[in-house]
PDB file of C-alpha atoms in Angstrom:
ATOM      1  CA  UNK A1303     -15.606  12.188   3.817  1.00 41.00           C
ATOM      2  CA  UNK A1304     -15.983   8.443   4.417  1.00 47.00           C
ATOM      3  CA  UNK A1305     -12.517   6.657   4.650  1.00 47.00           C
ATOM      4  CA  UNK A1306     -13.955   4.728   2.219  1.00 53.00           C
ATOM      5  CA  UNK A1307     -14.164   7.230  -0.541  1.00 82.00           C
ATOM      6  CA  UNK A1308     -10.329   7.486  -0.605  1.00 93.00           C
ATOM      7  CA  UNK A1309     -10.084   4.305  -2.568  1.00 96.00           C
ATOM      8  CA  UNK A1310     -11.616   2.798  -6.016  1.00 95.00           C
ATOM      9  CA  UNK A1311     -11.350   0.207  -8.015  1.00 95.00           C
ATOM     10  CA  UNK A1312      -8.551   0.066 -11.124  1.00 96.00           C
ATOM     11  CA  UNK A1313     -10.090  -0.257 -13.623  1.00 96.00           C
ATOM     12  CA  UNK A1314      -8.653  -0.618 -18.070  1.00 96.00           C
ATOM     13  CA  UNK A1315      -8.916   2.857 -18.506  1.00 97.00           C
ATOM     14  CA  UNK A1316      -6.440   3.748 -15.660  1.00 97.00           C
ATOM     15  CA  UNK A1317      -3.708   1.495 -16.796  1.00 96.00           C
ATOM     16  CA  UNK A1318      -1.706   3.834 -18.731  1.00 97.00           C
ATOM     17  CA  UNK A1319      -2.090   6.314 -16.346  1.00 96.00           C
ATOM     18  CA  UNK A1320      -0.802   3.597 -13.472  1.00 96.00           C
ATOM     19  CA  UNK A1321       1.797   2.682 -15.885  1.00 96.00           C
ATOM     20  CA  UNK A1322       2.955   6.186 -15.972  1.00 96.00           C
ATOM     21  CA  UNK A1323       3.276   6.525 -12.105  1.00 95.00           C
ATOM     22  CA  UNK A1324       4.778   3.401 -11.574  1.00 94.00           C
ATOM     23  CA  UNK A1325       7.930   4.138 -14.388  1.00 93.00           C
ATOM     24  CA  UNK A1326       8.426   7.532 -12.944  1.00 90.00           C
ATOM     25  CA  UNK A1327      11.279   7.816 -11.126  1.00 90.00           C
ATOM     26  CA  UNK A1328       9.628   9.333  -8.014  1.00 88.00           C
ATOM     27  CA  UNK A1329       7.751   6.286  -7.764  1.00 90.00           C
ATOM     28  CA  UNK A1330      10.180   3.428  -8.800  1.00 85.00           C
ATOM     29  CA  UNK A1331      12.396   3.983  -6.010  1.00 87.00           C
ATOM     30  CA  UNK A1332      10.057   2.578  -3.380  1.00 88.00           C
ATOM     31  CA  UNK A1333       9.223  -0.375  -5.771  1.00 90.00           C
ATOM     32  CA  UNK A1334      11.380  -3.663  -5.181  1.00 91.00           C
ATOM     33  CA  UNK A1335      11.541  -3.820  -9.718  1.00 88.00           C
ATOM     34  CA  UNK A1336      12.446  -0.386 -11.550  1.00 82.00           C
ATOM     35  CA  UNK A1337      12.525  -1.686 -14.414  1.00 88.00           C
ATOM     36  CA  UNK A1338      10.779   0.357 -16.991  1.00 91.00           C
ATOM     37  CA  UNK A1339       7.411  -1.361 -17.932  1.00 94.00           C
ATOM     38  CA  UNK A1340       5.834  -1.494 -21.468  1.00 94.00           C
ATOM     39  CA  UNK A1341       2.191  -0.898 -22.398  1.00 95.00           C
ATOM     40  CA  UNK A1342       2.244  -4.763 -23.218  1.00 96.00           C
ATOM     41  CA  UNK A1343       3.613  -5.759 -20.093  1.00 95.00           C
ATOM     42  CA  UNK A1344       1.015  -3.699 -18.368  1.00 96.00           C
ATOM     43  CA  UNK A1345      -2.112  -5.410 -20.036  1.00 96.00           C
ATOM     44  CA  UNK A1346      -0.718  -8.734 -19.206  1.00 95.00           C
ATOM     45  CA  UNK A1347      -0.286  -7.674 -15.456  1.00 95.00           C
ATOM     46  CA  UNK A1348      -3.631  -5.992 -15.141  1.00 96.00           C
ATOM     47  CA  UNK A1349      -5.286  -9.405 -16.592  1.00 96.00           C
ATOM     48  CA  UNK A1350      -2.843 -11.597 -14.181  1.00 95.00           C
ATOM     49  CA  UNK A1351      -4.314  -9.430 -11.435  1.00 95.00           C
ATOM     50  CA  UNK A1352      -8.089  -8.970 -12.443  1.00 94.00           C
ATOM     51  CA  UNK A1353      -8.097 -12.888 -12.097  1.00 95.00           C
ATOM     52  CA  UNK A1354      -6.312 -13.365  -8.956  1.00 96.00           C
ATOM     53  CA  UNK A1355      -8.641 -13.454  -5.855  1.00 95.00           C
ATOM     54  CA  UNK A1356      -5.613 -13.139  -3.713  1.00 97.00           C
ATOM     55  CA  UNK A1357      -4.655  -9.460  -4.867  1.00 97.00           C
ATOM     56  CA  UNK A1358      -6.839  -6.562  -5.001  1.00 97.00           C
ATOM     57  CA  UNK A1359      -6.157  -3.159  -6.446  1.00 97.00           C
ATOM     58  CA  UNK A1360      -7.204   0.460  -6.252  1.00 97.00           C
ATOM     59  CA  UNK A1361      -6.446   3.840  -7.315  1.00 97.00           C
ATOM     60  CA  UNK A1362      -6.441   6.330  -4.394  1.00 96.00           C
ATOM     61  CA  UNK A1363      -8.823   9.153  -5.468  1.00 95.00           C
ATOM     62  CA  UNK A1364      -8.353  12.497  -3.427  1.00 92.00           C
ATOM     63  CA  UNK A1365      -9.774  16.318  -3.915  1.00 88.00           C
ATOM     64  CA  UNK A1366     -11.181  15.137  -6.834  1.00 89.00           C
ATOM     65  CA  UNK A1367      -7.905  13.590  -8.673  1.00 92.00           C
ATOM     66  CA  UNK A1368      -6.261  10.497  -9.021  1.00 95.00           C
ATOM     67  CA  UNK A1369      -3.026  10.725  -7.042  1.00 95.00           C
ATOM     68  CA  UNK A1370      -1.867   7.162  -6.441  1.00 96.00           C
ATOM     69  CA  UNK A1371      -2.322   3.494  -6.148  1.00 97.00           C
ATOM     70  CA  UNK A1372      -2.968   0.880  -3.071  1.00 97.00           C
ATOM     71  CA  UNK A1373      -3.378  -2.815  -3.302  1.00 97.00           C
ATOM     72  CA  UNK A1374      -3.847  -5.827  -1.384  1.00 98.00           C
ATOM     73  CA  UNK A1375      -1.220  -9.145  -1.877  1.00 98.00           C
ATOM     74  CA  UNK A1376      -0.702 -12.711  -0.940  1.00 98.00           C
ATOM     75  CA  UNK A1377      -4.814 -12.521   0.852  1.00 98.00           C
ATOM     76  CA  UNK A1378      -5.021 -16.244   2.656  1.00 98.00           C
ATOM     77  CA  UNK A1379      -7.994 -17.393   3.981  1.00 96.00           C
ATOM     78  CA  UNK A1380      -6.299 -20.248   5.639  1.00 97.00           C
ATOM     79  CA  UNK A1381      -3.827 -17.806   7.970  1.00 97.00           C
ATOM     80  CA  UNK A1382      -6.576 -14.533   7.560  1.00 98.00           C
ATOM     81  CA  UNK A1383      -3.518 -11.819   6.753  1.00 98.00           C
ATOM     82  CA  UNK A1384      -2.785 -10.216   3.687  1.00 98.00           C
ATOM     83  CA  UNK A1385      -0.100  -7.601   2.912  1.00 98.00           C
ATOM     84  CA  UNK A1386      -0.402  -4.277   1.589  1.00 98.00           C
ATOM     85  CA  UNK A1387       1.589  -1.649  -0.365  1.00 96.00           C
ATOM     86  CA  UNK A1388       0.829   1.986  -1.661  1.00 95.00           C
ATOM     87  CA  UNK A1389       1.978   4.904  -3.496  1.00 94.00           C
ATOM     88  CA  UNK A1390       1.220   8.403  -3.751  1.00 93.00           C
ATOM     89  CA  UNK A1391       2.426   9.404  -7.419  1.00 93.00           C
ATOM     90  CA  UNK A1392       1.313  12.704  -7.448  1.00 86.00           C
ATOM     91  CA  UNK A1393       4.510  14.698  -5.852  1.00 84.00           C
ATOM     92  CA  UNK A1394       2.080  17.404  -4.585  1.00 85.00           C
ATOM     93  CA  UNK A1395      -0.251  15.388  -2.692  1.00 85.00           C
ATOM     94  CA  UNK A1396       3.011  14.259  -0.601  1.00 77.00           C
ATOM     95  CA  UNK A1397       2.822  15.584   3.307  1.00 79.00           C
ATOM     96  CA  UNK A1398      -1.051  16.360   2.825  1.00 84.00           C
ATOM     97  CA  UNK A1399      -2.180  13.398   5.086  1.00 88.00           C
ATOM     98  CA  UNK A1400      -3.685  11.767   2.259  1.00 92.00           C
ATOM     99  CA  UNK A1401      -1.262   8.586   3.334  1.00 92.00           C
ATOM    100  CA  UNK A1402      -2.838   8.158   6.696  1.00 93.00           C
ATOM    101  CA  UNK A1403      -6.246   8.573   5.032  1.00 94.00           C
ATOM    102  CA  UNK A1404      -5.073   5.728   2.343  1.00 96.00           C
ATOM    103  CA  UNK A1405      -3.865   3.809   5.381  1.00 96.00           C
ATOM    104  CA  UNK A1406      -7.000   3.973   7.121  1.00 96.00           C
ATOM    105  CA  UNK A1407      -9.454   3.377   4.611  1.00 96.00           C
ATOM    106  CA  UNK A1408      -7.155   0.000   3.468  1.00 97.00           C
ATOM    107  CA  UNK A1409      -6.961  -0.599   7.501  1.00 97.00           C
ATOM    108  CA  UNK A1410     -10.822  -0.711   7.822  1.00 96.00           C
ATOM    109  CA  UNK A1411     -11.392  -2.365   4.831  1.00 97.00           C
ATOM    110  CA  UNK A1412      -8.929  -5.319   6.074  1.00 98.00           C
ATOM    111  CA  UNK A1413     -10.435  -6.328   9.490  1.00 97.00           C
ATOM    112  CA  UNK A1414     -14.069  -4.727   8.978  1.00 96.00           C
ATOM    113  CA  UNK A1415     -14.661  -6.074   5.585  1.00 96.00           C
ATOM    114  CA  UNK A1416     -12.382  -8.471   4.830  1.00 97.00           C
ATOM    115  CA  UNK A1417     -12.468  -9.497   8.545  1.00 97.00           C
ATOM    116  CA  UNK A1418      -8.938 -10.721   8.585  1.00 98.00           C
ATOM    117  CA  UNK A1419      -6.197 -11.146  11.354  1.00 98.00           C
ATOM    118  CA  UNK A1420      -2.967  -9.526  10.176  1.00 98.00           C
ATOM    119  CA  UNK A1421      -2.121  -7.085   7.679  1.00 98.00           C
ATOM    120  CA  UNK A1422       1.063  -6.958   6.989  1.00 98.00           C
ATOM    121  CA  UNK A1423       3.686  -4.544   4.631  1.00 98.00           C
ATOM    122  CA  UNK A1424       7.244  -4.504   3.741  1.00 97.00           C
ATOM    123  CA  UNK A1425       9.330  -1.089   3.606  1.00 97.00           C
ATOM    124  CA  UNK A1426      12.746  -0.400   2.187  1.00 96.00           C
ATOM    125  CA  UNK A1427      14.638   0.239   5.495  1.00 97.00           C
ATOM    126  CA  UNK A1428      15.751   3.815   4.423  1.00 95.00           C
ATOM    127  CA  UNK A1429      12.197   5.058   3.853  1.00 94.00           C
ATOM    128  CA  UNK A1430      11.374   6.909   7.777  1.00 93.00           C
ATOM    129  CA  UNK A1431       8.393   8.289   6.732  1.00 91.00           C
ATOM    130  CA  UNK A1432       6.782   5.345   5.581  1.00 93.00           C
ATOM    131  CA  UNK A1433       8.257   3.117   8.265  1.00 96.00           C
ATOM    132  CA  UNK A1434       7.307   5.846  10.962  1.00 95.00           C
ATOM    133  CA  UNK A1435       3.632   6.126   9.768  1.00 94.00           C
ATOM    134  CA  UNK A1436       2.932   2.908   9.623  1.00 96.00           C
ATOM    135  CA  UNK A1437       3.831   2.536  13.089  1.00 97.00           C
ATOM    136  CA  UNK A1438       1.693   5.438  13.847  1.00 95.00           C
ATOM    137  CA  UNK A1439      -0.919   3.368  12.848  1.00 96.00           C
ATOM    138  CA  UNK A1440       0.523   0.592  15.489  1.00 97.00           C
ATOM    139  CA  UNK A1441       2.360  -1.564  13.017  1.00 98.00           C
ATOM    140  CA  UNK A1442       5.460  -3.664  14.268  1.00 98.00           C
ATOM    141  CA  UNK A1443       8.290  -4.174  13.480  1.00 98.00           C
ATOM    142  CA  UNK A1444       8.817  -8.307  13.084  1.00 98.00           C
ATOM    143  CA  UNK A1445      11.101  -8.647  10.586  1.00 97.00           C
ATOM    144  CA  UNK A1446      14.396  -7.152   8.658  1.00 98.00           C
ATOM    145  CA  UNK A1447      15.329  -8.842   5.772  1.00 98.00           C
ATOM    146  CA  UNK A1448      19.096  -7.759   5.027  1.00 98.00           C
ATOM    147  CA  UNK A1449      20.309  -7.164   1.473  1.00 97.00           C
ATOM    148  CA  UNK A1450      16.932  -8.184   0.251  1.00 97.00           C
ATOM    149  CA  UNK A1451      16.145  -6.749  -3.119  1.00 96.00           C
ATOM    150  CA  UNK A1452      18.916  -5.779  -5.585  1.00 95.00           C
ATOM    151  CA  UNK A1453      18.628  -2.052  -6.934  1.00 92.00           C
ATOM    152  CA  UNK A1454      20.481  -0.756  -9.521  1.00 87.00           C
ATOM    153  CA  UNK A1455      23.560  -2.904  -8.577  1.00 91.00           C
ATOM    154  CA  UNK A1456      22.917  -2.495  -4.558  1.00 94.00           C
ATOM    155  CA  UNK A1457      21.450  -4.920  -2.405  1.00 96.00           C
ATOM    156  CA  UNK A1458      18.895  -2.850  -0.167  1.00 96.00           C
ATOM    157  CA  UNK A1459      17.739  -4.245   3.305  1.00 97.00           C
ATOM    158  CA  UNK A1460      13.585  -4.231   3.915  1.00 97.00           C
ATOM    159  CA  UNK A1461      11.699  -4.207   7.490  1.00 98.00           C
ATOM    160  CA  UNK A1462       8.643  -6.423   7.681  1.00 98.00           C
ATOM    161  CA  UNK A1463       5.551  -4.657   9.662  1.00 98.00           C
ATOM    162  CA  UNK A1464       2.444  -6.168  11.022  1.00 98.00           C
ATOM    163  CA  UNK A1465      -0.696  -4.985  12.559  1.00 98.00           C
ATOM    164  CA  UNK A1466      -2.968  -7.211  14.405  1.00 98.00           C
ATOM    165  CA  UNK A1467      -7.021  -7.246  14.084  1.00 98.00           C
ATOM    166  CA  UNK A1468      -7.224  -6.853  18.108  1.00 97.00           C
ATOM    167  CA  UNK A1469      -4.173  -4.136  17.851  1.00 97.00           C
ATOM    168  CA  UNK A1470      -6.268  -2.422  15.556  1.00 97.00           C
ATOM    169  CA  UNK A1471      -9.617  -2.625  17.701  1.00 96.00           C
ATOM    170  CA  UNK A1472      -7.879  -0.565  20.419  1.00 96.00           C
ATOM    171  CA  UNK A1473      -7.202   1.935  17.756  1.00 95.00           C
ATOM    172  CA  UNK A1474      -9.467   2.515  15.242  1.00 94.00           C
ATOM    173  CA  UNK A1475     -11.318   5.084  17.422  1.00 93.00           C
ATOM    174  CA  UNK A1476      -8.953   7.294  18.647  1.00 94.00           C
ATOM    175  CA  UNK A1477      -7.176   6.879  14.864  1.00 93.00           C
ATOM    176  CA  UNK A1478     -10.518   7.568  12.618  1.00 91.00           C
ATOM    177  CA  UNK A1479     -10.592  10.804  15.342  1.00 91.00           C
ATOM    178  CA  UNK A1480      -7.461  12.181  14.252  1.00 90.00           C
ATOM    179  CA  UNK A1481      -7.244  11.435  10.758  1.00 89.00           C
ATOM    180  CA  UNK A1482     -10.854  12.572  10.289  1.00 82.00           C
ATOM    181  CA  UNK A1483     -11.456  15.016  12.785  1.00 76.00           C
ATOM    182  CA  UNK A1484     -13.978  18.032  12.012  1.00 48.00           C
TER     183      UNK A1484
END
């Protein structure tokens, strides 16, 4: 398996199915909106984002089923970093490594094919495993943003993480070894 094949495109036909992930409640919690979203409000989203060369979307395709969604945000040319986010909907997929496979493939596609500088993600400060994997992956830590998004009544703090294009050059081998190893 190419790291690669772990992502594809979004495309119309997955919207409802997106739109179901993203309202369940296993999934809202990570988001920084939990508001419940409407078939209308997804159409106008997915056209807001099929136009917008600064966001790119995928749904994260693994054993043969749809299990999630990763995208791409706020891509600038003029500074070469993006930021990232994903989200593994299916509850059974959880723990199977198909996160670090996800990170990988969005890793590789950044500085190899994108050829930028810094990718960067936010995390809600209570989530370890996220926060923890991503610095598996030799993310940072460079920012924490303290009662950042309101939840439900509750103001929740958020780390900022960044990886480097060199940072990653030191590690994509030994990383695409473990992750992918035979």
């Amino acid at each position: 398996m190419s790291s690669t094949d772990i992502l594809r495109p979004l495309f119309p036909d997955d919207l409802e199915m997106v739109r179901t992930w993203r309202n369940s409640e296993a999934v809202a919690q990570y988001m920084y909106s939990d508001e419940p979203i409407s078939e209308a409000q997804q159409q106008a989203w997915f056209k807001s984002v099929s136009q917008d060369q600064s966001k790119q979307y995928w749904v994260i395709a693994y054993q043969g089923r749809d299990v999630g969604v990763a995208n791409l945000y706020a891509i600038n040319r003029t500074s070469n970093s993006c930021y990232w986010a994903f989200y593994i909907a299916d509850q059974n997929m959880r723990g199977t490594g198909v996160g670090a496979k996800v990170e990988m493939a969005v890793l590789e596609y950044v500085f190899e094919t994108l050829k930028l500088n810094k990718l960067l993600c936010e995390v809600f400060v209570d989530n370890d495993k996220v926060i923890t994997m991503h610095e598996k992956f030799g993310f940072r830590r460079e920012s924490y943003f303290r009662e950042h998004i309101r939840k439900k009544g509750t103001y929740k703090d958020v780390v900022g993480l960044a990886l480097l294009k060199r940072e990653w050059s030191q590690l994509r081998d030994t990383l695409r070894a473990k992750i992918y190893r035979s």
